[in-house]
PDB file of C-alpha atoms in Angstrom:
ATOM      1  CA  THR A   1       0.000   0.000   0.000  1.00 61.00           C
ATOM      2  CA  GLY A   2       1.590   3.257  -1.087  1.00 63.00           C
ATOM      3  CA  PHE A   3       1.240   6.981  -0.528  1.00 65.00           C
ATOM      4  CA  SER A   4       2.446   9.734  -2.797  1.00 62.00           C
ATOM      5  CA  ASP A   5       2.360  12.936  -0.790  1.00 62.00           C
ATOM      6  CA  SER A   6       2.265  16.145  -2.813  1.00 62.00           C
ATOM      7  CA  SER A   7       3.393  18.892  -0.494  1.00 60.00           C
ATOM      8  CA  HIS A   8       2.989  22.626  -0.040  1.00 53.00           C
ATOM      9  CA  ARG A   9       3.108  25.154  -2.855  1.00 52.00           C
ATOM     10  CA  GLU A  10       3.802  28.893  -3.083  1.00 57.00           C
ATOM     11  CA  ASN A  11       0.950  30.924  -1.567  1.00 61.00           C
ATOM     12  CA  LYS A  12      -0.303  34.391  -2.354  1.00 55.00           C
ATOM     13  CA  GLY A  13       0.980  36.849   0.187  1.00 52.00           C
ATOM     14  CA  GLY A  14       3.711  38.923  -1.357  1.00 53.00           C
ATOM     15  CA  ASP A  15       7.398  38.761  -0.547  1.00 61.00           C
ATOM     16  CA  ARG A  16       6.949  38.939   3.218  1.00 67.00           C
ATOM     17  CA  PRO A  17       7.783  35.483   4.658  1.00 81.00           C
ATOM     18  CA  VAL A  18       4.979  35.166   7.191  1.00 88.00           C
ATOM     19  CA  TYR A  19       3.556  32.081   8.860  1.00 92.00           C
ATOM     20  CA  TYR A  20       0.116  31.273   7.453  1.00 92.00           C
ATOM     21  CA  GLY A  21      -0.339  27.886   9.070  1.00 93.00           C
ATOM     22  CA  ALA A  22      -4.002  26.861   8.973  1.00 95.00           C
ATOM     23  CA  MET A  23      -5.149  30.160   7.429  1.00 94.00           C
ATOM     24  CA  ASP A  24      -6.959  29.505   4.159  1.00 94.00           C
ATOM     25  CA  VAL A  25      -4.626  31.430   1.857  1.00 91.00           C
ATOM     26  CA  PRO A  26      -4.933  30.775  -1.907  1.00 90.00           C
ATOM     27  CA  LEU A  27      -2.051  29.752  -4.108  1.00 90.00           C
ATOM     28  CA  SER A  28      -0.075  32.270  -6.111  1.00 87.00           C
ATOM     29  CA  PRO A  29      -0.099  31.852  -9.918  1.00 90.00           C
ATOM     30  CA  LEU A  30       3.286  30.125  -9.613  1.00 90.00           C
ATOM     31  CA  GLY A  31       1.885  27.922  -6.845  1.00 89.00           C
ATOM     32  CA  GLU A  32      -0.893  26.817  -9.185  1.00 92.00           C
ATOM     33  CA  GLN A  33       1.666  25.990 -11.878  1.00 92.00           C
ATOM     34  CA  GLU A  34       3.666  23.981  -9.335  1.00 92.00           C
ATOM     35  CA  ALA A  35       0.530  22.061  -8.361  1.00 92.00           C
ATOM     36  CA  GLN A  36      -0.166  21.298 -12.011  1.00 93.00           C
ATOM     37  CA  ALA A  37       3.407  20.087 -12.521  1.00 93.00           C
ATOM     38  CA  ALA A  38       3.167  17.748  -9.520  1.00 93.00           C
ATOM     39  CA  ALA A  39      -0.171  16.424 -10.815  1.00 94.00           C
ATOM     40  CA  MET A  40       1.331  15.759 -14.237  1.00 94.00           C
ATOM     41  CA  TYR A  41       4.184  13.836 -12.599  1.00 94.00           C
ATOM     42  CA  LEU A  42       1.672  11.703 -10.666  1.00 94.00           C
ATOM     43  CA  GLN A  43      -0.094  10.733 -13.910  1.00 94.00           C
ATOM     44  CA  GLN A  44       2.274   7.768 -14.175  1.00 93.00           C
ATOM     45  CA  PHE A  45       0.799   6.233 -11.019  1.00 92.00           C
ATOM     46  CA  ASP A  46      -2.638   4.611 -10.926  1.00 93.00           C
ATOM     47  CA  LEU A  47      -4.041   6.189  -7.787  1.00 95.00           C
ATOM     48  CA  ASP A  48      -7.042   4.586  -6.134  1.00 95.00           C
ATOM     49  CA  HIS A  49      -7.784   7.615  -3.946  1.00 96.00           C
ATOM     50  CA  VAL A  50      -6.808  11.271  -3.781  1.00 96.00           C
ATOM     51  CA  VAL A  51      -7.047  12.703  -0.273  1.00 97.00           C
ATOM     52  CA  CYS A  52      -6.312  16.234   0.874  1.00 96.00           C
ATOM     53  CA  SER A  53      -6.475  18.925   3.513  1.00 96.00           C
ATOM     54  CA  PRO A  54      -9.683  21.006   3.474  1.00 97.00           C
ATOM     55  CA  LEU A  55      -7.699  24.219   2.871  1.00 96.00           C
ATOM     56  CA  SER A  56      -8.349  25.614  -0.601  1.00 95.00           C
ATOM     57  CA  ARG A  57      -4.714  25.518  -1.673  1.00 94.00           C
ATOM     58  CA  ALA A  58      -4.590  21.760  -1.047  1.00 95.00           C
ATOM     59  CA  VAL A  59      -8.023  21.166  -2.593  1.00 96.00           C
ATOM     60  CA  TYR A  60      -6.794  22.879  -5.765  1.00 95.00           C
ATOM     61  CA  GLY A  61      -3.788  20.572  -5.957  1.00 94.00           C
ATOM     62  CA  ALA A  62      -5.873  17.469  -5.217  1.00 95.00           C
ATOM     63  CA  ASN A  63      -8.345  18.297  -7.989  1.00 96.00           C
ATOM     64  CA  GLU A  64      -5.419  18.752 -10.381  1.00 96.00           C
ATOM     65  CA  VAL A  65      -4.081  15.326  -9.403  1.00 96.00           C
ATOM     66  CA  LEU A  66      -7.425  13.558  -9.781  1.00 97.00           C
ATOM     67  CA  SER A  67      -8.296  15.242 -13.092  1.00 96.00           C
ATOM     68  CA  ARG A  68      -5.122  13.833 -14.649  1.00 95.00           C
ATOM     69  CA  GLN A  69      -5.704  10.241 -13.551  1.00 96.00           C
ATOM     70  CA  ARG A  70      -6.802   7.770 -16.246  1.00 92.00           C
ATOM     71  CA  ASN A  71      -9.267   6.181 -13.833  1.00 88.00           C
ATOM     72  CA  ALA A  72     -10.711   9.447 -12.472  1.00 88.00           C
ATOM     73  CA  GLU A  73     -14.278   8.951 -13.718  1.00 90.00           C
ATOM     74  CA  GLY A  74     -16.724   8.512 -10.861  1.00 90.00           C
ATOM     75  CA  LYS A  75     -14.155   9.402  -8.203  1.00 94.00           C
ATOM     76  CA  ASP A  76     -14.096  12.390  -5.881  1.00 96.00           C
ATOM     77  CA  VAL A  77     -11.364  13.984  -3.826  1.00 97.00           C
ATOM     78  CA  VAL A  78     -11.663  13.059  -0.138  1.00 98.00           C
ATOM     79  CA  SER A  79     -11.015  15.896   2.314  1.00 98.00           C
ATOM     80  CA  LEU A  80      -9.827  15.046   5.833  1.00 98.00           C
ATOM     81  CA  ASP A  81      -9.528  17.689   8.555  1.00 98.00           C
ATOM     82  CA  GLY A  82      -6.569  15.814  10.031  1.00 98.00           C
ATOM     83  CA  PHE A  83      -4.416  16.880   7.084  1.00 97.00           C
ATOM     84  CA  THR A  84      -4.944  20.617   7.720  1.00 97.00           C
ATOM     85  CA  GLU A  85      -1.696  22.560   8.102  1.00 96.00           C
ATOM     86  CA  LEU A  86      -0.334  23.305  11.577  1.00 97.00           C
ATOM     87  CA  ASP A  87      -2.462  25.958  13.282  1.00 98.00           C
ATOM     88  CA  ARG A  88      -0.064  28.656  14.436  1.00 97.00           C
ATOM     89  CA  GLY A  89      -2.722  30.556  16.372  1.00 97.00           C
ATOM     90  CA  GLU A  90      -1.773  34.139  17.192  1.00 97.00           C
ATOM     91  CA  TRP A  91       1.487  33.711  15.240  1.00 97.00           C
ATOM     92  CA  CYS A  92      -0.440  33.555  11.938  1.00 94.00           C
ATOM     93  CA  GLY A  93       0.487  36.484   9.714  1.00 92.00           C
ATOM     94  CA  LYS A  94       3.724  37.186  11.594  1.00 94.00           C
ATOM     95  CA  THR A  95       7.330  36.774  10.461  1.00 94.00           C
ATOM     96  CA  LYS A  96       9.950  34.787  12.342  1.00 92.00           C
ATOM     97  CA  ASP A  97      11.545  38.053  13.489  1.00 94.00           C
ATOM     98  CA  GLU A  98       8.212  39.261  14.865  1.00 95.00           C
ATOM     99  CA  ILE A  99       7.698  35.993  16.734  1.00 96.00           C
ATOM    100  CA  GLY A 100      11.292  35.836  17.955  1.00 96.00           C
ATOM    101  CA  ALA A 101      14.047  33.415  17.011  1.00 95.00           C
ATOM    102  CA  GLU A 102      14.314  32.007  20.542  1.00 97.00           C
ATOM    103  CA  GLN A 103      10.564  31.358  20.708  1.00 96.00           C
ATOM    104  CA  MET A 104      10.661  29.621  17.329  1.00 96.00           C
ATOM    105  CA  ALA A 105      13.640  27.475  18.314  1.00 97.00           C
ATOM    106  CA  ARG A 106      11.866  26.353  21.483  1.00 98.00           C
ATOM    107  CA  PHE A 107       8.679  25.674  19.520  1.00 98.00           C
ATOM    108  CA  ASP A 108      10.547  23.604  16.919  1.00 97.00           C
ATOM    109  CA  ALA A 109      12.162  21.641  19.754  1.00 98.00           C
ATOM    110  CA  CYS A 110       8.641  20.779  21.009  1.00 98.00           C
ATOM    111  CA  ASP A 111       8.668  22.979  24.094  1.00 98.00           C
ATOM    112  CA  GLU A 112       4.880  23.050  24.432  1.00 96.00           C
ATOM    113  CA  SER A 113       5.034  25.907  26.933  1.00 97.00           C
ATOM    114  CA  VAL A 114       5.608  28.320  24.028  1.00 97.00           C
ATOM    115  CA  THR A 115       2.717  27.053  21.898  1.00 98.00           C
ATOM    116  CA  PRO A 116       1.039  30.203  20.529  1.00 97.00           C
ATOM    117  CA  LYS A 117      -2.393  31.109  21.902  1.00 97.00           C
ATOM    118  CA  GLY A 118      -5.061  29.386  19.829  1.00 97.00           C
ATOM    119  CA  GLY A 119      -2.440  27.268  18.069  1.00 98.00           C
ATOM    120  CA  GLU A 120      -1.064  23.741  18.051  1.00 98.00           C
ATOM    121  CA  SER A 121       2.211  22.152  19.069  1.00 98.00           C
ATOM    122  CA  TYR A 122       4.120  19.741  16.835  1.00 98.00           C
ATOM    123  CA  PRO A 123       3.214  16.723  19.002  1.00 98.00           C
ATOM    124  CA  PHE A 124      -0.487  17.634  18.777  1.00 98.00           C
ATOM    125  CA  LEU A 125      -0.203  18.129  15.018  1.00 98.00           C
ATOM    126  CA  LYS A 126       1.610  14.861  14.458  1.00 98.00           C
ATOM    127  CA  LYS A 127      -0.967  12.897  16.438  1.00 98.00           C
ATOM    128  CA  ARG A 128      -3.880  14.184  14.335  1.00 98.00           C
ATOM    129  CA  VAL A 129      -1.966  13.845  11.052  1.00 98.00           C
ATOM    130  CA  LEU A 130      -1.058  10.218  11.737  1.00 98.00           C
ATOM    131  CA  ALA A 131      -4.665   9.497  12.699  1.00 98.00           C
ATOM    132  CA  ALA A 132      -5.743  10.889   9.315  1.00 98.00           C
ATOM    133  CA  ARG A 133      -3.032   8.846   7.618  1.00 97.00           C
ATOM    134  CA  ASP A 134      -4.337   5.700   9.300  1.00 96.00           C
ATOM    135  CA  GLU A 135      -7.871   6.603   8.215  1.00 97.00           C
ATOM    136  CA  THR A 136      -6.573   6.881   4.657  1.00 96.00           C
ATOM    137  CA  LEU A 137      -4.793   3.534   4.890  1.00 95.00           C
ATOM    138  CA  LYS A 138      -8.102   1.928   5.875  1.00 95.00           C
ATOM    139  CA  MET A 139      -9.503   3.044   2.509  1.00 95.00           C
ATOM    140  CA  LEU A 140      -6.919   0.916   0.724  1.00 94.00           C
ATOM    141  CA  THR A 141      -6.486  -2.778   0.144  1.00 93.00           C
ATOM    142  CA  PRO A 142      -3.024  -4.341  -0.342  1.00 92.00           C
ATOM    143  CA  GLY A 143      -1.537  -3.168  -3.624  1.00 91.00           C
ATOM    144  CA  GLN A 144      -3.604   0.005  -3.826  1.00 94.00           C
ATOM    145  CA  SER A 145      -2.221   3.529  -3.573  1.00 94.00           C
ATOM    146  CA  ALA A 146      -3.355   7.033  -2.700  1.00 95.00           C
ATOM    147  CA  ALA A 147      -2.101  10.583  -3.005  1.00 95.00           C
ATOM    148  CA  ILE A 148      -2.301  12.925  -0.039  1.00 96.00           C
ATOM    149  CA  VAL A 149      -2.163  16.577  -1.065  1.00 95.00           C
ATOM    150  CA  SER A 150      -1.281  18.571   2.003  1.00 95.00           C
ATOM    151  CA  HIS A 151       1.191  21.010   3.526  1.00 94.00           C
ATOM    152  CA  LEU A 152       4.741  21.340   4.762  1.00 94.00           C
ATOM    153  CA  GLN A 153       4.250  20.395   8.413  1.00 96.00           C
ATOM    154  CA  VAL A 154       1.780  17.629   7.522  1.00 96.00           C
ATOM    155  CA  THR A 155       4.341  16.104   5.161  1.00 95.00           C
ATOM    156  CA  ARG A 156       7.026  16.397   7.826  1.00 96.00           C
ATOM    157  CA  SER A 157       4.760  14.608  10.306  1.00 97.00           C
ATOM    158  CA  ILE A 158       4.174  11.671   7.958  1.00 96.00           C
ATOM    159  CA  LEU A 159       7.758  11.510   6.722  1.00 96.00           C
ATOM    160  CA  SER A 160       9.363  11.772  10.164  1.00 97.00           C
ATOM    161  CA  ASP A 161       7.212   8.881  11.345  1.00 97.00           C
ATOM    162  CA  ALA A 162       8.295   6.765   8.366  1.00 96.00           C
ATOM    163  CA  LEU A 163      11.968   7.633   8.904  1.00 97.00           C
ATOM    164  CA  GLN A 164      11.714   7.276  12.702  1.00 97.00           C
ATOM    165  CA  ILE A 165      12.889  10.844  13.206  1.00 98.00           C
ATOM    166  CA  PRO A 166      11.828  12.255  16.596  1.00 98.00           C
ATOM    167  CA  THR A 167       9.127  14.900  16.538  1.00 98.00           C
ATOM    168  CA  ASP A 168      11.454  17.464  18.109  1.00 98.00           C
ATOM    169  CA  GLN A 169      13.743  17.129  15.073  1.00 98.00           C
ATOM    170  CA  MET A 170      11.190  17.042  12.256  1.00 97.00           C
ATOM    171  CA  ALA A 171      11.177  20.823  11.685  1.00 96.00           C
ATOM    172  CA  SER A 172      14.594  20.479  10.042  1.00 95.00           C
ATOM    173  CA  LEU A 173      13.378  17.991   7.417  1.00 95.00           C
ATOM    174  CA  PRO A 174      13.817  19.613   3.983  1.00 93.00           C
ATOM    175  CA  VAL A 175      10.599  19.540   1.930  1.00 92.00           C
ATOM    176  CA  ALA A 176      10.460  21.552  -1.311  1.00 89.00           C
ATOM    177  CA  THR A 177       7.305  23.289  -2.507  1.00 86.00           C
ATOM    178  CA  ALA A 178       5.110  21.078  -4.729  1.00 87.00           C
ATOM    179  CA  SER A 179       7.414  18.135  -4.143  1.00 91.00           C
ATOM    180  CA  VAL A 180       6.411  14.486  -4.065  1.00 93.00           C
ATOM    181  CA  THR A 181       7.293  11.967  -1.364  1.00 94.00           C
ATOM    182  CA  CYS A 182       6.542   8.267  -1.857  1.00 94.00           C
ATOM    183  CA  ILE A 183       6.067   5.919   1.098  1.00 95.00           C
ATOM    184  CA  ASP A 184       5.089   2.255   1.008  1.00 95.00           C
ATOM    185  CA  TYR A 185       3.238   0.692   3.949  1.00 95.00           C
ATOM    186  CA  ASN A 186       3.270  -3.033   4.707  1.00 94.00           C
ATOM    187  CA  SER A 187      -0.129  -3.806   6.224  1.00 89.00           C
ATOM    188  CA  GLU A 188       1.127  -7.059   7.767  1.00 91.00           C
ATOM    189  CA  THR A 189       4.352  -5.920   9.406  1.00 93.00           C
ATOM    190  CA  GLY A 190       3.701  -2.191   9.755  1.00 92.00           C
ATOM    191  CA  GLU A 191       6.998  -1.493   8.005  1.00 95.00           C
ATOM    192  CA  GLN A 192       7.252   1.850   6.222  1.00 96.00           C
ATOM    193  CA  THR A 193       9.569   2.261   3.227  1.00 96.00           C
ATOM    194  CA  VAL A 194      10.402   5.704   1.879  1.00 95.00           C
ATOM    195  CA  HIS A 195      11.132   5.252  -1.834  1.00 94.00           C
ATOM    196  CA  PHE A 196      11.902   8.921  -2.392  1.00 94.00           C
ATOM    197  CA  GLN A 197      11.256  12.216  -0.648  1.00 93.00           C
ATOM    198  CA  SER A 198      10.872  15.879  -1.602  1.00 92.00           C
ATOM    199  CA  PHE A 199      11.199  15.141  -5.324  1.00 92.00           C
ATOM    200  CA  LYS A 200      10.270  18.225  -7.322  1.00 88.00           C
ATOM    201  CA  PRO A 201       9.592  17.747 -11.041  1.00 83.00           C
ATOM    202  CA  ASP A 202      11.766  20.096 -13.089  1.00 78.00           C
ATOM    203  CA  VAL A 203       9.474  21.671 -15.665  1.00 66.00           C
ATOM    204  CA  GLY A 204      11.282  24.972 -16.083  1.00 66.00           C
ATOM    205  CA  LEU A 205       9.275  27.063 -13.619  1.00 63.00           C
ATOM    206  CA  GLN A 206      10.843  29.988 -11.814  1.00 62.00           C
ATOM    207  CA  THR A 207      12.042  29.398  -8.277  1.00 63.00           C
ATOM    208  CA  SER A 208       9.194  29.730  -5.802  1.00 57.00           C
ATOM    209  CA  LYS A 209       9.361  31.846  -2.666  1.00 58.00           C
ATOM    210  CA  ASP A 210       8.982  29.239   0.063  1.00 53.00           C
ATOM    211  CA  GLY A 211       7.421  31.250   2.884  1.00 53.00           C
ATOM    212  CA  ALA A 212       7.604  30.482   6.566  1.00 57.00           C
ATOM    213  CA  ASN A 213       4.580  28.087   6.578  1.00 63.00           C
TER     214      ASN A 213
END
């Protein structure tokens, strides 16, 4: 059973690298092109399901993926709340400098005492993301595959679990915008195999501005 996870893309929001988190910010024109490029790359895989975050930027990418599948007729994108991007609470709309480098370092190290008001910690995020992943796995039978179209921190949660990287280290995992990560799950042994990670199809697009996320 396999997952192809298509990750975050460039959002609208200008050149100011702010944290949007769970805010429903649309993609920039380049972000839409990146989503289309990732969807074209995934054409080579026969996907049984396309699952995504309910945020509009992920829904756009998921619809692009499904529309390019040969077996898309009669299928719909499945939206799961558990794949929503990390909610940064009162930090949403702020830059790293405005939040403070020390605060961010403590947050990335999973010091839950600095979790922003109204927001989530990485451990909380990872728990809900993995629950959504398990819900997606239940949709599949052995040999089937699905694409999850989500966000940076969601991808890091899934990938760090597969690679057995501790949650307090997952913020350093490099994940390019509109990249694809492929993980295979053995339903009998529980083994997770990462075939490739953060692969970004080169289709000649300009370099995206990867915001804070």
